Amino acid sequence: MVTGGSGFIGSAVIRSLVAEQYAQIVNIDILTYAGNEATLLNEACYPGYKHEKADIRDAQAMRRLIKKYQPDAIMHLAAESHVDRSIDGPGEFISTNIQGTYNLLEAVRTEDDRRLALTDQSWRRVRFHHISTDEVYGTLGASGYFHEESPYQPNSPYSASKAASDHLVRAWAETFGTDTVVSNCSNNYGPYQYPEKLIPVVIHRALAEDVIPVYGKGDNIRDWLFVDDHATALIEVMGRGESGRTYNIGGDSERTNLEVVETICRVLDDIAPRGNGTYSDLITFVQDRPGHDFRYAIDADRIKTELGWRPQERFETGIRRTIEWYLANQDWVNVVGGAHSAKKRQGLGGSE
Ligand code: NAD
Ligand code: TYD
């Protein structure tokens, strides 16, 4: 069972599960602005795939669906995921990310109790894999890395809501014996990312000959991971991770935002040149994000040594693949409302 399977990362996970021929895959996704049926069109024909349009904030629905499908494992990705939106309207982040995770944990507990009450000796708990972010650890200076033991210091409403949900998962494992694994990953990029995050916004605006907004001086640093590498890591953690353990996942690909933007401009100059000038002429420095974390960087040693996972894609080739995908899939961008979204500056802190 995958929650949030119609979003950016969840859909990559489902494509990987389909490729690995998992017998039955249930996607629980209410289809917010960030989730769309167009994202999983091909998988709709896979015989073992089923989409349940349900809200993780609906506790009864979560209990009903877990009872109905009796999953071996739940990969929980459904969330409000955009920092800028969390600055403009934190409420949805609290209800979906915290209350929604709580509902799923309680539904899992009910299902575990039901299985325990059966006389069958071979019963197994539901494995609950909580997918989280490195942003729960706060921000780094110029050196150092986030480790699994780094203190939680979230700075945005988004990261605070994810941190809260991580704590709930830990507590359910410690108190109720729920079989949990948690993974905290760095910034993802790749196909099907909603055009409100940095990379798809830059691609879209460049192609539209619009200004390319770089927050502050563009010197903030992120550690970029190609989304299919994240999906592979998640399937390893779900299948082989040690119960109660956290795994950090990262791309070993730190770049300043300005470097990322300039790389995209160079690739576009190569494959879709402008009539006059270069795309980098469109780069514009704009007002910074409030509470903007300076640097994220992951030490992914644990998942590498314990589960043998490594990122396969290099940033230079992955970004080119991503840009080519967006060029070839403008229909998808239009269907999900990406053109409108990419134009809109969010995150300057209006109230709800
Ligand atoms: P996304 O915003 O692209 O997709 C989220 C999905 O969840 C959408 O399909 C949406 O419809 C669904 N959803 C939202 N609220 C729901 C609700 N109440 N009930 C049911 N479904 C709901 O997000 P993403 O970028 O794919 O991120 C997936 C997960 O990975 C999130 O938990 C996020 O915190 C985490 N994560 C993301 C990144 C990143 O770089 N994008 C990095 C690390 C961790
Ligand atoms: P984003 O993709 O929103 O991811 P996150 O905030 O989770 O890291 O932003 C990545 C970085 O890019 C972040 O430092 C903010 C910056 N940024 C811009 O400079 N311009 C933009 O238009 C956007 C959306 C982000």
Short mmCIF file of C-alpha atoms and ligand atoms in Angstrom, two decimals:
data_model
loop_
_atom_site.label_atom_id
_atom_site.label_comp_id
_atom_site.label_asym_id
_atom_site.label_seq_id
_atom_site.Cartn_x
_atom_site.Cartn_y
_atom_site.Cartn_z
CA MET A 1 0.00 0.00 0.00
CA VAL A 2 1.38 3.41 -1.01
CA THR A 3 -0.09 6.69 0.22
CA GLY A 4 0.48 9.73 -2.02
CA GLY A 5 1.16 7.49 -5.02
CA SER A 6 -0.18 10.05 -7.50
CA GLY A 7 2.42 12.63 -6.52
CA PHE A 8 6.00 13.10 -7.66
CA ILE A 9 7.91 10.54 -5.55
CA GLY A 10 4.99 8.19 -4.81
CA SER A 11 4.35 7.72 -8.54
CA ALA A 12 8.03 6.88 -9.09
CA VAL A 13 7.73 4.31 -6.29
CA ILE A 14 4.65 2.77 -7.93
CA ARG A 15 6.37 2.62 -11.33
CA SER A 16 9.28 0.80 -9.64
CA LEU A 17 6.92 -1.60 -7.82
CA VAL A 18 5.18 -2.32 -11.13
CA ALA A 19 8.56 -2.90 -12.81
CA GLU A 20 9.43 -5.34 -10.02
CA GLN A 21 6.02 -7.02 -10.57
CA TYR A 22 4.64 -6.67 -7.08
CA ALA A 23 1.39 -8.66 -7.13
CA GLN A 24 -0.90 -6.08 -5.58
CA ILE A 25 -0.31 -2.34 -5.23
CA VAL A 26 -2.92 -0.06 -3.66
CA ASN A 27 -2.48 3.69 -4.03
CA ILE A 28 -4.31 5.84 -1.48
CA ASP A 29 -4.38 9.38 -2.82
CA ILE A 30 -7.08 12.06 -2.57
CA LEU A 31 -5.59 13.89 -5.59
CA THR A 32 -4.87 17.35 -4.23
CA TYR A 33 -3.43 19.96 -6.60
CA ALA A 34 -0.14 17.94 -6.40
CA GLY A 35 -1.64 14.58 -7.37
CA ASN A 36 -3.09 13.79 -10.76
CA GLU A 37 -4.46 10.76 -12.59
CA ALA A 38 -2.33 11.74 -15.59
CA THR A 39 0.76 10.93 -13.53
CA LEU A 40 -0.01 7.18 -13.39
CA LEU A 41 -1.94 6.67 -16.64
CA ASN A 42 0.02 3.60 -17.75
CA GLU A 43 -0.08 1.92 -14.37
CA ALA A 44 -3.90 2.02 -14.41
CA CYS A 45 -3.71 -0.96 -16.81
CA TYR A 46 -1.43 -3.02 -14.54
CA PRO A 47 -3.61 -5.87 -13.23
CA GLY A 48 -2.38 -5.61 -9.64
CA TYR A 49 -2.74 -1.82 -9.39
CA LYS A 50 -5.67 -0.12 -7.66
CA HIS A 51 -6.26 3.54 -6.82
CA GLU A 52 -8.40 4.43 -3.80
CA LYS A 53 -9.32 8.10 -3.82
CA ALA A 54 -9.36 8.70 -0.09
CA ASP A 55 -8.15 11.31 2.38
CA ILE A 56 -5.60 10.26 5.02
CA ARG A 57 -7.27 12.82 7.30
CA ASP A 58 -10.34 10.53 7.33
CA ALA A 59 -9.58 8.09 10.17
CA GLN A 60 -12.52 5.80 9.40
CA ALA A 61 -11.59 5.54 5.74
CA MET A 62 -8.02 4.61 6.65
CA ARG A 63 -9.21 1.86 9.02
CA ARG A 64 -11.62 0.57 6.38
CA LEU A 65 -9.00 0.47 3.61
CA ILE A 66 -6.36 -1.24 5.73
CA LYS A 67 -8.91 -3.83 6.84
CA LYS A 68 -10.03 -4.31 3.24
CA TYR A 69 -6.57 -4.80 1.70
CA GLN A 70 -4.65 -6.22 4.71
CA PRO A 71 -1.33 -4.91 3.39
CA ASP A 72 2.04 -6.45 4.23
CA ALA A 73 3.53 -2.96 4.18
CA ILE A 74 2.46 0.67 3.88
CA MET A 75 4.80 3.20 2.28
CA HIS A 76 3.48 6.51 3.57
CA LEU A 77 4.30 9.41 1.24
CA ALA A 78 1.03 11.40 1.21
CA ALA A 79 1.80 14.87 2.49
CA GLU A 80 1.65 18.55 1.82
CA SER A 81 5.21 18.95 0.58
CA HIS A 82 6.01 22.52 -0.49
CA VAL A 83 7.83 24.82 1.97
CA ASP A 84 6.57 28.03 0.32
CA ARG A 85 2.94 26.89 0.58
CA SER A 86 3.50 26.06 4.26
CA ILE A 87 4.57 29.66 4.85
CA ASP A 88 1.40 31.01 3.20
CA GLY A 89 -0.96 28.46 4.76
CA PRO A 90 0.34 26.09 7.46
CA GLY A 91 -3.07 24.62 8.38
CA GLU A 92 -3.19 21.92 5.71
CA PHE A 93 0.33 20.83 6.69
CA ILE A 94 -0.76 20.27 10.27
CA SER A 95 -3.87 18.29 9.35
CA THR A 96 -2.45 16.17 6.53
CA ASN A 97 1.10 15.62 7.72
CA ILE A 98 0.42 15.19 11.43
CA GLN A 99 -3.22 14.12 11.82
CA GLY A 100 -3.03 12.02 8.64
CA THR A 101 0.03 10.12 9.88
CA TYR A 102 -1.65 9.62 13.25
CA ASN A 103 -4.73 8.17 11.53
CA LEU A 104 -2.61 5.71 9.59
CA LEU A 105 -0.65 4.64 12.68
CA GLU A 106 -3.89 4.02 14.55
CA ALA A 107 -5.38 2.09 11.63
CA VAL A 108 -2.22 -0.04 11.54
CA ARG A 109 -2.51 -0.66 15.29
CA THR A 110 -6.12 -1.80 14.87
CA GLU A 111 -5.08 -4.16 12.07
CA ASP A 112 -2.16 -5.53 14.15
CA ASP A 113 -4.60 -6.21 17.03
CA ARG A 114 -6.99 -7.97 14.65
CA ARG A 115 -4.19 -10.19 13.35
CA LEU A 116 -2.97 -10.93 16.87
CA ALA A 117 -6.46 -12.09 17.88
CA LEU A 118 -6.48 -14.71 15.13
CA THR A 119 -5.30 -18.13 16.24
CA ASP A 120 -2.95 -18.34 13.24
CA GLN A 121 0.61 -18.44 14.66
CA SER A 122 2.20 -17.05 11.49
CA TRP A 123 0.70 -13.57 11.89
CA ARG A 124 2.86 -10.58 11.03
CA ARG A 125 2.47 -6.94 11.89
CA VAL A 126 1.90 -4.41 9.15
CA ARG A 127 5.22 -2.79 8.25
CA PHE A 128 4.80 1.01 8.35
CA HIS A 129 7.39 2.88 6.29
CA HIS A 130 7.25 6.60 6.97
CA ILE A 131 8.83 8.69 4.21
CA SER A 132 10.27 11.94 5.53
CA THR A 133 12.71 14.68 4.72
CA ASP A 134 16.18 15.87 5.77
CA GLU A 135 14.57 19.25 6.48
CA VAL A 136 13.54 17.98 9.95
CA TYR A 137 17.20 18.41 10.98
CA GLY A 138 17.12 22.15 10.26
CA THR A 139 19.98 23.86 8.49
CA LEU A 140 23.76 23.33 8.19
CA GLY A 141 26.59 25.82 7.90
CA ALA A 142 29.27 25.48 5.23
CA SER A 143 30.51 22.12 6.55
CA GLY A 144 29.16 18.96 8.20
CA TYR A 145 26.37 16.54 7.35
CA PHE A 146 23.02 15.38 8.69
CA HIS A 147 23.26 11.96 10.38
CA GLU A 148 20.45 9.75 11.64
CA GLU A 149 21.28 10.98 15.17
CA SER A 150 21.32 14.70 14.28
CA PRO A 151 18.99 16.73 16.53
CA TYR A 152 15.61 17.72 15.14
CA GLN A 153 15.54 21.50 14.53
CA PRO A 154 12.85 22.15 11.90
CA ASN A 155 12.57 25.76 10.71
CA SER A 156 9.54 25.89 8.41
CA PRO A 157 5.92 24.90 9.05
CA TYR A 158 6.46 22.11 6.50
CA SER A 159 9.53 20.66 8.20
CA ALA A 160 7.97 21.10 11.66
CA SER A 161 4.92 19.11 10.54
CA LYS A 162 7.14 16.35 9.09
CA ALA A 163 9.23 16.33 12.29
CA ALA A 164 6.06 15.93 14.35
CA SER A 165 4.97 12.99 12.20
CA ASP A 166 8.42 11.36 12.55
CA HIS A 167 8.06 11.62 16.34
CA LEU A 168 4.62 9.99 16.23
CA VAL A 169 6.05 7.07 14.26
CA ARG A 170 8.87 6.64 16.77
CA ALA A 171 6.40 6.71 19.67
CA TRP A 172 4.12 4.09 18.07
CA ALA A 173 7.10 1.77 17.62
CA GLU A 174 8.32 2.26 21.19
CA THR A 175 4.93 2.17 22.90
CA PHE A 176 2.79 -0.15 20.79
CA GLY A 177 5.43 -2.26 19.05
CA THR A 178 4.35 -1.06 15.60
CA ASP A 179 6.78 -2.34 12.96
CA THR A 180 8.15 0.95 11.61
CA VAL A 181 10.97 2.16 9.43
CA VAL A 182 11.63 5.85 8.71
CA SER A 183 13.64 7.39 5.90
CA ASN A 184 14.76 11.02 5.65
CA CYS A 185 15.78 12.11 2.18
CA SER A 186 17.34 15.15 0.55
CA ASN A 187 15.86 17.16 -2.36
CA ASN A 188 14.55 15.04 -5.23
CA TYR A 189 14.37 16.00 -8.89
CA GLY A 190 13.13 14.25 -12.03
CA PRO A 191 10.01 13.73 -14.16
CA TYR A 192 6.50 14.53 -12.81
CA GLN A 193 7.62 17.05 -10.18
CA TYR A 194 4.91 19.64 -9.73
CA PRO A 195 5.94 23.00 -11.26
CA GLU A 196 6.20 24.91 -8.00
CA LYS A 197 9.53 23.43 -6.86
CA LEU A 198 12.80 24.98 -8.04
CA ILE A 199 13.80 22.76 -10.97
CA PRO A 200 10.46 22.50 -12.83
CA VAL A 201 9.79 26.21 -12.16
CA VAL A 202 13.11 27.15 -13.78
CA ILE A 203 12.52 24.89 -16.80
CA HIS A 204 9.00 26.19 -17.31
CA ARG A 205 9.84 29.85 -16.91
CA ALA A 206 12.88 29.61 -19.16
CA LEU A 207 10.83 28.04 -21.94
CA ALA A 208 8.15 30.71 -21.43
CA GLU A 209 10.83 33.45 -21.75
CA ASP A 210 9.82 34.62 -18.28
CA VAL A 211 12.13 35.79 -15.48
CA ILE A 212 13.80 32.94 -13.56
CA PRO A 213 13.41 33.75 -9.85
CA VAL A 214 16.38 32.96 -7.60
CA TYR A 215 15.66 33.58 -3.92
CA GLY A 216 18.19 35.80 -2.11
CA LYS A 217 21.69 35.47 -3.55
CA GLY A 218 21.24 31.92 -4.85
CA ASP A 219 23.93 30.64 -2.49
CA ASN A 220 21.71 28.22 -0.53
CA ILE A 221 22.83 24.62 -0.97
CA ARG A 222 20.74 21.48 -1.53
CA ASP A 223 21.86 17.85 -1.98
CA TRP A 224 20.04 16.63 -5.12
CA LEU A 225 18.89 13.04 -5.70
CA PHE A 226 17.29 11.69 -8.88
CA VAL A 227 13.79 10.50 -8.00
CA ASP A 228 14.22 6.95 -9.35
CA ASP A 229 17.24 6.50 -7.06
CA HIS A 230 15.04 7.56 -4.14
CA ALA A 231 12.35 5.06 -5.21
CA THR A 232 14.94 2.25 -5.28
CA ALA A 233 16.19 3.24 -1.83
CA LEU A 234 12.64 3.31 -0.47
CA ILE A 235 11.87 -0.20 -1.72
CA GLU A 236 15.07 -1.43 -0.03
CA VAL A 237 14.16 0.28 3.26
CA MET A 238 10.58 -1.00 3.12
CA GLY A 239 11.68 -4.55 2.35
CA ARG A 240 14.92 -4.97 4.29
CA GLY A 241 15.23 -2.08 6.75
CA GLU A 242 15.59 -3.01 10.40
CA SER A 243 12.44 -2.45 12.43
CA GLY A 244 12.52 0.78 14.42
CA ARG A 245 15.46 2.14 12.43
CA THR A 246 15.90 5.42 10.50
CA TYR A 247 17.79 5.65 7.20
CA ASN A 248 19.08 8.90 5.71
CA ILE A 249 19.07 9.03 1.91
CA GLY A 250 21.04 11.56 -0.14
CA GLY A 251 22.49 12.13 -3.57
CA ASP A 252 26.09 13.15 -2.81
CA SER A 253 25.30 16.05 -5.15
CA GLU A 254 25.50 19.35 -3.35
CA ARG A 255 24.91 22.40 -5.51
CA THR A 256 24.11 26.03 -4.79
CA ASN A 257 20.75 27.08 -6.20
CA LEU A 258 22.54 29.38 -8.63
CA GLU A 259 24.65 26.46 -9.89
CA VAL A 260 21.47 24.41 -10.44
CA VAL A 261 19.77 27.25 -12.31
CA GLU A 262 22.84 27.95 -14.47
CA THR A 263 23.16 24.24 -15.30
CA ILE A 264 19.54 24.12 -16.46
CA CYS A 265 20.11 27.24 -18.59
CA ARG A 266 23.20 25.69 -20.22
CA VAL A 267 21.39 22.44 -21.06
CA LEU A 268 18.47 24.40 -22.52
CA ASP A 269 20.88 26.56 -24.55
CA ASP A 270 22.14 23.29 -25.99
CA ILE A 271 18.89 21.44 -26.71
CA ALA A 272 16.30 24.22 -27.15
CA PRO A 273 18.25 27.44 -27.92
CA ARG A 274 16.57 30.84 -27.65
CA GLY A 275 16.27 33.03 -30.72
CA ASN A 276 18.54 35.63 -29.15
CA GLY A 277 20.69 35.48 -26.06
CA THR A 278 21.10 32.72 -23.53
CA TYR A 279 18.58 31.51 -20.96
CA SER A 280 20.82 32.72 -18.13
CA ASP A 281 19.92 36.30 -19.18
CA LEU A 282 16.51 35.57 -17.60
CA ILE A 283 17.96 34.89 -14.11
CA THR A 284 16.61 37.41 -11.60
CA PHE A 285 17.42 37.63 -7.89
CA VAL A 286 14.21 38.09 -5.89
CA GLN A 287 13.21 38.58 -2.26
CA ASP A 288 14.46 35.71 -0.09
CA ARG A 289 12.22 33.06 1.48
CA PRO A 290 11.52 33.81 5.19
CA GLY A 291 13.48 31.39 7.41
CA HIS A 292 15.37 30.09 4.36
CA ASP A 293 17.54 27.10 5.41
CA PHE A 294 21.10 27.67 4.18
CA ARG A 295 22.36 24.16 3.49
CA TYR A 296 21.17 20.55 3.53
CA ALA A 297 23.65 17.68 3.11
CA ILE A 298 23.15 14.02 3.94
CA ASP A 299 25.55 11.41 5.23
CA ALA A 300 23.99 8.31 3.64
CA ASP A 301 26.55 5.88 4.99
CA ARG A 302 24.05 3.73 6.91
CA ILE A 303 21.84 2.85 3.94
CA LYS A 304 24.94 2.27 1.81
CA THR A 305 26.66 -0.09 4.23
CA GLU A 306 23.61 -1.85 5.70
CA LEU A 307 21.38 -2.14 2.63
CA GLY A 308 23.94 -1.80 -0.18
CA TRP A 309 22.08 1.08 -1.86
CA ARG A 310 23.88 3.71 -3.93
CA PRO A 311 22.58 6.48 -6.18
CA GLN A 312 22.99 5.48 -9.84
CA GLU A 313 22.34 8.81 -11.57
CA ARG A 314 24.84 11.69 -11.66
CA PHE A 315 23.40 15.19 -11.37
CA GLU A 316 24.69 16.29 -14.80
CA THR A 317 23.00 13.40 -16.63
CA GLY A 318 19.93 13.33 -14.40
CA ILE A 319 19.21 17.02 -14.93
CA ARG A 320 19.51 16.58 -18.69
CA ARG A 321 17.09 13.62 -18.59
CA THR A 322 14.70 15.72 -16.50
CA ILE A 323 14.81 18.70 -18.86
CA GLU A 324 14.28 16.43 -21.89
CA TRP A 325 11.29 14.85 -20.10
CA TYR A 326 9.67 18.24 -19.45
CA LEU A 327 10.25 19.29 -23.06
CA ALA A 328 8.57 16.10 -24.28
CA ASN A 329 5.73 16.21 -21.74
CA GLN A 330 4.32 19.72 -21.93
CA ASP A 331 0.85 18.10 -22.08
CA TRP A 332 1.33 16.75 -18.56
CA VAL A 333 2.48 20.19 -17.35
CA ASN A 334 -0.69 21.72 -18.81
CA VAL A 335 -3.03 19.03 -17.44
CA VAL A 336 -1.74 19.48 -13.87
CA GLY A 337 -2.02 23.27 -14.08
CA GLY A 338 1.74 23.75 -14.05
CA ALA A 339 1.82 26.81 -16.30
CA HIS A 340 -0.25 28.82 -13.85
CA SER A 341 1.58 27.48 -10.80
CA ALA A 342 5.09 28.13 -12.11
CA LYS A 343 4.26 31.81 -12.62
CA LYS A 344 3.06 32.39 -9.09
CA ARG A 345 5.49 33.51 -6.33
CA GLN A 346 4.54 31.78 -3.11
CA GLY A 347 5.96 31.81 0.39
CA LEU A 348 6.19 35.48 1.29
CA GLY A 349 3.96 34.86 4.28
CA GLY A 350 0.38 35.96 3.65
CA SER A 351 -1.99 34.64 6.31
CA GLU A 352 -4.61 31.95 5.70
P1 NAD B 1 3.89 15.72 -3.81
O1 NAD B 1 3.37 16.99 -3.23
O2 NAD B 1 4.36 15.69 -5.22
O3 NAD B 1 2.79 14.57 -3.67
C1 NAD B 1 2.02 14.39 -2.52
C2 NAD B 1 0.88 13.42 -2.86
O4 NAD B 1 0.11 13.21 -1.67
C3 NAD B 1 -0.08 13.97 -3.94
O5 NAD B 1 -0.37 12.97 -4.88
C4 NAD B 1 -1.32 14.34 -3.13
O6 NAD B 1 -2.53 14.22 -3.89
C5 NAD B 1 -1.26 13.35 -1.99
N1 NAD B 1 -1.95 13.85 -0.79
C6 NAD B 1 -1.75 15.05 -0.19
N2 NAD B 1 -2.59 15.19 0.85
C7 NAD B 1 -3.31 14.03 0.93
C8 NAD B 1 -4.33 13.56 1.80
N3 NAD B 1 -4.78 14.33 2.80
N4 NAD B 1 -4.83 12.34 1.60
C9 NAD B 1 -4.39 11.56 0.58
N5 NAD B 1 -3.44 11.96 -0.30
C10 NAD B 1 -2.91 13.18 -0.12
O7 NAD B 1 5.04 15.26 -2.81
P2 NAD B 1 6.42 14.52 -3.12
O8 NAD B 1 7.43 15.52 -3.50
O9 NAD B 1 6.15 13.35 -4.00
O10 NAD B 1 6.79 14.00 -1.66
C11 NAD B 1 6.31 12.75 -1.18
C12 NAD B 1 6.80 12.53 0.24
O11 NAD B 1 8.22 12.54 0.27
C13 NAD B 1 6.33 13.59 1.23
O12 NAD B 1 6.00 12.96 2.43
C14 NAD B 1 7.56 14.49 1.40
O13 NAD B 1 7.57 15.07 2.69
C15 NAD B 1 8.67 13.50 1.22
N6 NAD B 1 9.94 14.05 0.69
C16 NAD B 1 9.95 14.81 -0.45
C17 NAD B 1 11.15 15.30 -0.96
C18 NAD B 1 11.20 16.10 -2.24
O14 NAD B 1 12.29 16.57 -2.62
N7 NAD B 1 10.12 16.27 -2.97
C19 NAD B 1 12.35 15.01 -0.29
C20 NAD B 1 12.31 14.23 0.87
C21 NAD B 1 11.09 13.75 1.34
P1 TYD B 2 12.32 23.89 -3.36
O1 TYD B 2 12.36 23.20 -4.68
O2 TYD B 2 11.07 24.61 -2.96
O3 TYD B 2 12.73 22.80 -2.26
P2 TYD B 2 13.09 22.98 -0.67
O4 TYD B 2 12.62 24.28 -0.21
O5 TYD B 2 12.33 21.86 -0.07
O6 TYD B 2 14.59 22.81 -0.59
O7 TYD B 2 13.51 24.93 -3.31
C1 TYD B 2 14.86 24.52 -3.51
C2 TYD B 2 15.72 25.72 -3.28
O8 TYD B 2 15.50 26.67 -4.34
C3 TYD B 2 15.42 26.46 -2.00
O9 TYD B 2 16.65 26.93 -1.45
C4 TYD B 2 14.56 27.63 -2.44
C5 TYD B 2 15.06 27.94 -3.84
N1 TYD B 2 14.07 28.44 -4.82
C6 TYD B 2 14.39 29.53 -5.62
O10 TYD B 2 15.48 30.13 -5.50
N2 TYD B 2 13.48 29.95 -6.55
C7 TYD B 2 12.27 29.35 -6.71
O11 TYD B 2 11.46 29.79 -7.57
C8 TYD B 2 11.95 28.22 -5.89
C9 TYD B 2 10.62 27.52 -6.03
C10 TYD B 2 12.89 27.80 -4.95
#
